GROMACS .gro file of C-alpha atoms in nm:
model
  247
    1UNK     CA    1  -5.445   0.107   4.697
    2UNK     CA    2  -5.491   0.475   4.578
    3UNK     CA    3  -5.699   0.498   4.267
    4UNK     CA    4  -5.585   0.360   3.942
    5UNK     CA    5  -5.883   0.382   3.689
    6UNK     CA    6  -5.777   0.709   3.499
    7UNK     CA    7  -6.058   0.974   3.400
    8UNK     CA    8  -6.165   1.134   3.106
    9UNK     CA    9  -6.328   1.450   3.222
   10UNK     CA   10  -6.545   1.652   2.973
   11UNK     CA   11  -6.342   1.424   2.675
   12UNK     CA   12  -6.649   1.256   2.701
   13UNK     CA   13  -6.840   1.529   2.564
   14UNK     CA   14  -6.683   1.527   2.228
   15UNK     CA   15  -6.906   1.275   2.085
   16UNK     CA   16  -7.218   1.458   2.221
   17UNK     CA   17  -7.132   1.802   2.191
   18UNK     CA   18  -7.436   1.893   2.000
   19UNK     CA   19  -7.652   1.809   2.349
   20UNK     CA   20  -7.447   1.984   2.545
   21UNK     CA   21  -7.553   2.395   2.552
   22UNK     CA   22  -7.462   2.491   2.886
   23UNK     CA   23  -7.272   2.363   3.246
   24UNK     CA   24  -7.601   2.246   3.366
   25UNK     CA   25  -7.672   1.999   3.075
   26UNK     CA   26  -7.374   1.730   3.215
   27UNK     CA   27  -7.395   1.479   3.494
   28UNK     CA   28  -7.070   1.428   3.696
   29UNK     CA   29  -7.000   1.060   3.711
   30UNK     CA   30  -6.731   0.829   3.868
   31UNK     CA   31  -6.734   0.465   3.860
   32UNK     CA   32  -6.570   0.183   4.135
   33UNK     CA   33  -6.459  -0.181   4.101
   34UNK     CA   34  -6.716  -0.347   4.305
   35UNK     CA   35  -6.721  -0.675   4.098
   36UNK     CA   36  -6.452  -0.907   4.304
   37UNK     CA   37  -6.426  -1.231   4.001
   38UNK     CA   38  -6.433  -0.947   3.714
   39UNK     CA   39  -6.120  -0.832   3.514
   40UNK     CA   40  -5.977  -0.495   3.507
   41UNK     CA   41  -6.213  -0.292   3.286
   42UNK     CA   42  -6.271  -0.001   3.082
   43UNK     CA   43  -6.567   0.162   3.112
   44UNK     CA   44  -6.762   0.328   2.817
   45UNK     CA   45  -7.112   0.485   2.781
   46UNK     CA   46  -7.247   0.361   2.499
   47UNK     CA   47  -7.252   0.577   2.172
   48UNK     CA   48  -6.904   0.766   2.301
   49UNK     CA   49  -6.571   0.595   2.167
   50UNK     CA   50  -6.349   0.801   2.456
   51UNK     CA   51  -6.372   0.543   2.741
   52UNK     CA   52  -6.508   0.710   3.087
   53UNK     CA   53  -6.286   0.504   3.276
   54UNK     CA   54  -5.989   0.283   3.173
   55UNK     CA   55  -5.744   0.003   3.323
   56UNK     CA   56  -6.064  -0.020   3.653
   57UNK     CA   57  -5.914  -0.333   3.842
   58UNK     CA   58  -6.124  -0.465   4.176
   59UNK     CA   59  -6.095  -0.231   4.439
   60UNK     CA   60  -6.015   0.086   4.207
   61UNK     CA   61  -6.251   0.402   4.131
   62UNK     CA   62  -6.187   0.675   3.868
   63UNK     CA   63  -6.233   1.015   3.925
   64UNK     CA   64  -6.541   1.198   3.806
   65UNK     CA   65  -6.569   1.213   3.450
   66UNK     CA   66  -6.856   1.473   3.284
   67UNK     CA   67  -7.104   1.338   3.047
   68UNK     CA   68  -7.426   1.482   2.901
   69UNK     CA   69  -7.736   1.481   3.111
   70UNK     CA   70  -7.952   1.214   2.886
   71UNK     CA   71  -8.222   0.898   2.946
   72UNK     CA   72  -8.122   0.542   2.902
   73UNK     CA   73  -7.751   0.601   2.910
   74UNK     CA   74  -7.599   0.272   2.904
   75UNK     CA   75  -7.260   0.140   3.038
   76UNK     CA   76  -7.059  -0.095   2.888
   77UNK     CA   77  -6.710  -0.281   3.023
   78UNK     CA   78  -6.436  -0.379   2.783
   79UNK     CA   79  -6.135  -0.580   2.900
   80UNK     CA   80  -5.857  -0.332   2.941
   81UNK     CA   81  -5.737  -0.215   2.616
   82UNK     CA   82  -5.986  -0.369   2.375
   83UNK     CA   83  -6.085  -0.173   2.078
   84UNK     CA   84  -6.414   0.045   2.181
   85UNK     CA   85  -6.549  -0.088   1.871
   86UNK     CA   86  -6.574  -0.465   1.980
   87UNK     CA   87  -6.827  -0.602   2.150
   88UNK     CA   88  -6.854  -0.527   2.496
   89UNK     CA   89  -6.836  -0.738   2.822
   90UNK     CA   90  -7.124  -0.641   3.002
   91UNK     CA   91  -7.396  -0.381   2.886
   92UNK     CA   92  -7.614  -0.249   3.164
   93UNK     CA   93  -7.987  -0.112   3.199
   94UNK     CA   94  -8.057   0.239   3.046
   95UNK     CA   95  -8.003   0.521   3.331
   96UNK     CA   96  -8.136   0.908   3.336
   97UNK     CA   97  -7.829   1.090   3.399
   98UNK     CA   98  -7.948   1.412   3.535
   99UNK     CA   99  -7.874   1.737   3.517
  100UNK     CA  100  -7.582   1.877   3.733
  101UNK     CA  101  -7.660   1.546   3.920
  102UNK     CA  102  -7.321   1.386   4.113
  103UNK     CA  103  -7.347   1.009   4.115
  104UNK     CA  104  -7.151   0.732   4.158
  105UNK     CA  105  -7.170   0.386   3.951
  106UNK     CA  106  -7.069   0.109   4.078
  107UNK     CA  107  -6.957  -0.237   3.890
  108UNK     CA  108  -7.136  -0.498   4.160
  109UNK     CA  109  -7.212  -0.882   4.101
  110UNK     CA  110  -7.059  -1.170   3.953
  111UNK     CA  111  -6.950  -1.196   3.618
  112UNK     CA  112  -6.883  -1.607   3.637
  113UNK     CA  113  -7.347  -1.587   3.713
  114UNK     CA  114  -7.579  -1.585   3.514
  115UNK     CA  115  -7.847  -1.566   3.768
  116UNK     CA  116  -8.055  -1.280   3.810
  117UNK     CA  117  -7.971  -1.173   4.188
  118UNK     CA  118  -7.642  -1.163   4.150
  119UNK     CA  119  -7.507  -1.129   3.823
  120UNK     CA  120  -7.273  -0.837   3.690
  121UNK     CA  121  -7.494  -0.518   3.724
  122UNK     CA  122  -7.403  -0.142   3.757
  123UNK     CA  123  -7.569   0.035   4.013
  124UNK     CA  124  -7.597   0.434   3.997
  125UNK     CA  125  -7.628   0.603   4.338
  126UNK     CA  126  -7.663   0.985   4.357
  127UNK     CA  127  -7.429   1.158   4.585
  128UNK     CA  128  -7.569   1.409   4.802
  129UNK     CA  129  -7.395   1.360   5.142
  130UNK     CA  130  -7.544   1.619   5.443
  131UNK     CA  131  -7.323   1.916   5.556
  132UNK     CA  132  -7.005   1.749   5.813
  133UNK     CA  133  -6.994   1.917   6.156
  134UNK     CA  134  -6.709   2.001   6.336
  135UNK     CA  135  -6.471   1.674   6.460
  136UNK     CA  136  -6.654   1.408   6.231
  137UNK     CA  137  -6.650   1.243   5.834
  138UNK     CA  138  -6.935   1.126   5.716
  139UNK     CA  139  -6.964   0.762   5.615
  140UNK     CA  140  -7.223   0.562   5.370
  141UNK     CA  141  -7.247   0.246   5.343
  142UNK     CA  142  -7.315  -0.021   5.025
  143UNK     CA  143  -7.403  -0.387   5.020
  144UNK     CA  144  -7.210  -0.510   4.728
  145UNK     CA  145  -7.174  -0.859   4.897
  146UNK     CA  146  -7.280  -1.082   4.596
  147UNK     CA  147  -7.369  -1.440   4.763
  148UNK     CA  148  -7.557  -1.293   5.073
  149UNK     CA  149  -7.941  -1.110   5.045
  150UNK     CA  150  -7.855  -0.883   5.350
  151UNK     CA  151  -7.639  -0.762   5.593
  152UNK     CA  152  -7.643  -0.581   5.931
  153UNK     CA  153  -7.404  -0.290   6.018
  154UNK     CA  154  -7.304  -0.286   6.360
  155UNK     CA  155  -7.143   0.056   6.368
  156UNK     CA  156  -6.901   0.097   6.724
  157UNK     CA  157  -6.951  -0.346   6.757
  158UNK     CA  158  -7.212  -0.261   7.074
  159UNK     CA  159  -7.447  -0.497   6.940
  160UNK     CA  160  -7.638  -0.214   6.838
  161UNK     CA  161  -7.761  -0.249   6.428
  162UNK     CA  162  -7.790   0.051   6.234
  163UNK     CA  163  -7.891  -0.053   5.933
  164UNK     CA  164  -7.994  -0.368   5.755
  165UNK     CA  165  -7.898  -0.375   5.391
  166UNK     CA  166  -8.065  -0.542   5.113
  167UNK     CA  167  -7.795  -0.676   4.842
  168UNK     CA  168  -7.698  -0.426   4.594
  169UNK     CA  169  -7.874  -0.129   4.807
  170UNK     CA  170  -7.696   0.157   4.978
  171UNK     CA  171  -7.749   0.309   5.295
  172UNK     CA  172  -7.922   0.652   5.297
  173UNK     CA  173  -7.744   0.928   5.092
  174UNK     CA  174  -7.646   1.192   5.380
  175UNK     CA  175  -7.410   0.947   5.510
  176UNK     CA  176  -7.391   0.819   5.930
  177UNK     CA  177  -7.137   1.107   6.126
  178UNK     CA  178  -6.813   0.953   6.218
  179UNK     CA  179  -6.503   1.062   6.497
  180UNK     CA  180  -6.228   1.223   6.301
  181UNK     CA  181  -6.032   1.163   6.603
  182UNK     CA  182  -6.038   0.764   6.680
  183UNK     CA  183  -6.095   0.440   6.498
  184UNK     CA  184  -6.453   0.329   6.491
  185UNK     CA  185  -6.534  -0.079   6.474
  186UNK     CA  186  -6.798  -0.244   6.311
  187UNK     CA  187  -6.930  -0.580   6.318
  188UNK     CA  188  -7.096  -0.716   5.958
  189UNK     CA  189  -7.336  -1.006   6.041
  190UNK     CA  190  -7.458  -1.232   5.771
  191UNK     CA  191  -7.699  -1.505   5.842
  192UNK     CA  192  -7.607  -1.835   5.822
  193UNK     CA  193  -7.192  -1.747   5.778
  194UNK     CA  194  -7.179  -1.524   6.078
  195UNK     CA  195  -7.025  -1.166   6.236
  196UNK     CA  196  -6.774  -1.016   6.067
  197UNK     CA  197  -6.533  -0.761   6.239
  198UNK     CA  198  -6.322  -0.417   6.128
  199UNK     CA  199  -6.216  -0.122   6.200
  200UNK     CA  200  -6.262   0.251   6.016
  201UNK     CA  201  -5.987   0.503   6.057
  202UNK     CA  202  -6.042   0.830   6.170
  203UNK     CA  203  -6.060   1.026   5.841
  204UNK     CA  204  -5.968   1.379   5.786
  205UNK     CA  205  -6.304   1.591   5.912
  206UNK     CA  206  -6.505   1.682   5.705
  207UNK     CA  207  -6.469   1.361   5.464
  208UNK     CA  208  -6.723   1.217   5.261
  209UNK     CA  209  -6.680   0.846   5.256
  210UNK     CA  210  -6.834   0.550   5.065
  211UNK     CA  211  -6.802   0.198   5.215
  212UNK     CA  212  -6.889  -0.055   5.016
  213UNK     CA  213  -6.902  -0.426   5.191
  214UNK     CA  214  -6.779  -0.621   4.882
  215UNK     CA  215  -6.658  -0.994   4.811
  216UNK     CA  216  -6.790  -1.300   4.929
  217UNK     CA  217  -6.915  -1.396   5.270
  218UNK     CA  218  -6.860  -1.746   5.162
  219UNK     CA  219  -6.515  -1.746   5.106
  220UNK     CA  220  -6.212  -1.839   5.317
  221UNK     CA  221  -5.973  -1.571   5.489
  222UNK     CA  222  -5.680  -1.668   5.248
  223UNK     CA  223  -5.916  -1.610   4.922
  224UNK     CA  224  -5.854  -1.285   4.756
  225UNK     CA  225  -6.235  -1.264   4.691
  226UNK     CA  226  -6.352  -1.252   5.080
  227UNK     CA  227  -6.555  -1.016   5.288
  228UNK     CA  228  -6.385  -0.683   5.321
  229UNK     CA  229  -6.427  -0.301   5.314
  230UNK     CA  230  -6.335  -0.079   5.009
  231UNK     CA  231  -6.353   0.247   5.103
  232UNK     CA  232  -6.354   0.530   4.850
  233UNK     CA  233  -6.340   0.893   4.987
  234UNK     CA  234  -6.420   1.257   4.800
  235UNK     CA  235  -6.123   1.213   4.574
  236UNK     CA  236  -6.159   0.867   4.434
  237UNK     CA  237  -5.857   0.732   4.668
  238UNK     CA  238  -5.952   0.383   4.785
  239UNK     CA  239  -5.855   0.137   5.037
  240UNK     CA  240  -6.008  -0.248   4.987
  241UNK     CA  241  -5.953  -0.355   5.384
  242UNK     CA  242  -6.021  -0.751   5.443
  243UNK     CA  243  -6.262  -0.810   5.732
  244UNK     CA  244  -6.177  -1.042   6.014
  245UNK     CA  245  -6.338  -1.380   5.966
  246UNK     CA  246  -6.606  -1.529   6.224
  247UNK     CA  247  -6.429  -1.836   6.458
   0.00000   0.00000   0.00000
């Protein structure tokens, strides 16, 4: 699945132009379809009629769209194609959009709960991934597994765990160094459900990869909402890649 959430770059602007004085006054900002029992979307900041992000189904990202650098920017999500004047979906939390910062925000939780660990949320990671040598991508990793507290990555499934996630929390930003040249496994574990397995293709070097873990653990293998990989590289294209179930 390549991308489908279409951008409004520097559109966004219009309603704001008044803050905006020179390149380094906007944040660069992309959001992703992390949410796997909420509708397609469109994606607003609050205060700016042009939507940031429109037609966002689970599994998609948008490309980066510019905004001004403010404080307590909020997000809201429409259904697709509802008038920006009605009331929104979901508002989030006020976030500092900084200057010439790159981020990405990602639509994560439930929208059918109404509890507090695990209901619909946006979560805004900065992107700052470290320089990619020569024959590798570079990969990060983001819990966005709504019924689970924590997961362990297993990169290369040697029983080895790299990194224990806390729900909602991403891996750290200059991203794990991956073979350009042959498919790398992992194994997900989740207490109490069990391992999950997969496998990540040898992107193009020089890549700069998100991986979120999204879905439920608790689901079955034929439910659209189970465990699986969405990967979103450099240029918004994503993949949403079902993991294989434990026996």
């Amino acid at each position: 699945m390549l991308a489908a959430g279409t951008i409004m770059p520097l559109l966004a602007l219009g309603a704001c132009q008044e803050q905006v004085t020179t390149l380094d006054d906007i944040a660069a900002v992309r959001v992703v379809h992390s949410s796997p029992d909420a509708p397609a979307v469109d994606v607003y900041i609050e205060g700016i009629t042009i939507p940031l992000a429109v037609d966002l189904q689970y599994g998609d990202a948008s490309d980066f769209g510019f905004l001004p650098a403010v404080k307590g920017a909020i997000f809201e999500l429409r259904p697709t194609g509802a008038d920006p004047r009605s009331d929104p979906l979901f508002m989030s939390l006020g976030f500092t959009l900084a200057p010439s910062e790159i981020s990405t925000a990602t639509i994560g939780g439930l929208i059918a709960s109404d509890a507090e660990e695990d209901s619909l949320r946006i979560v805004l990671d900065p992107e700052d991934f470290d320089i990619v040598t020569g024959g590798t991508w570079r990969a990060r990793f983001s819990n966005m597994v709504s019924d689970v507290r924590t997961i362990s990555i297993d990169i290369g499934s040697d029983g080895t765990v790299e990194d224990v996630v806390e729900r909602f929390r991403p891996t750290d930003v200059e991203g794990i160094p991956l073979s350009s040249i042959e498919t790398t496994f992992l194994t997900i574990s989740v207490e109490g459900v069990g391992s999950f397995s997969g496998g990540m293709p040898p992107f193009e070097e020089g890549s700069e990869v998100f991986i979120f873990v999204t879905g439920l653990a608790s689901a079955p293998a034929t439910d659209p909402q189970r465990l699986s990989l969405l990967f979103m590289n450099q240029d918004s294209e994503t993949v949403l890649a079902p993991l294989d179930q434990p026996d």
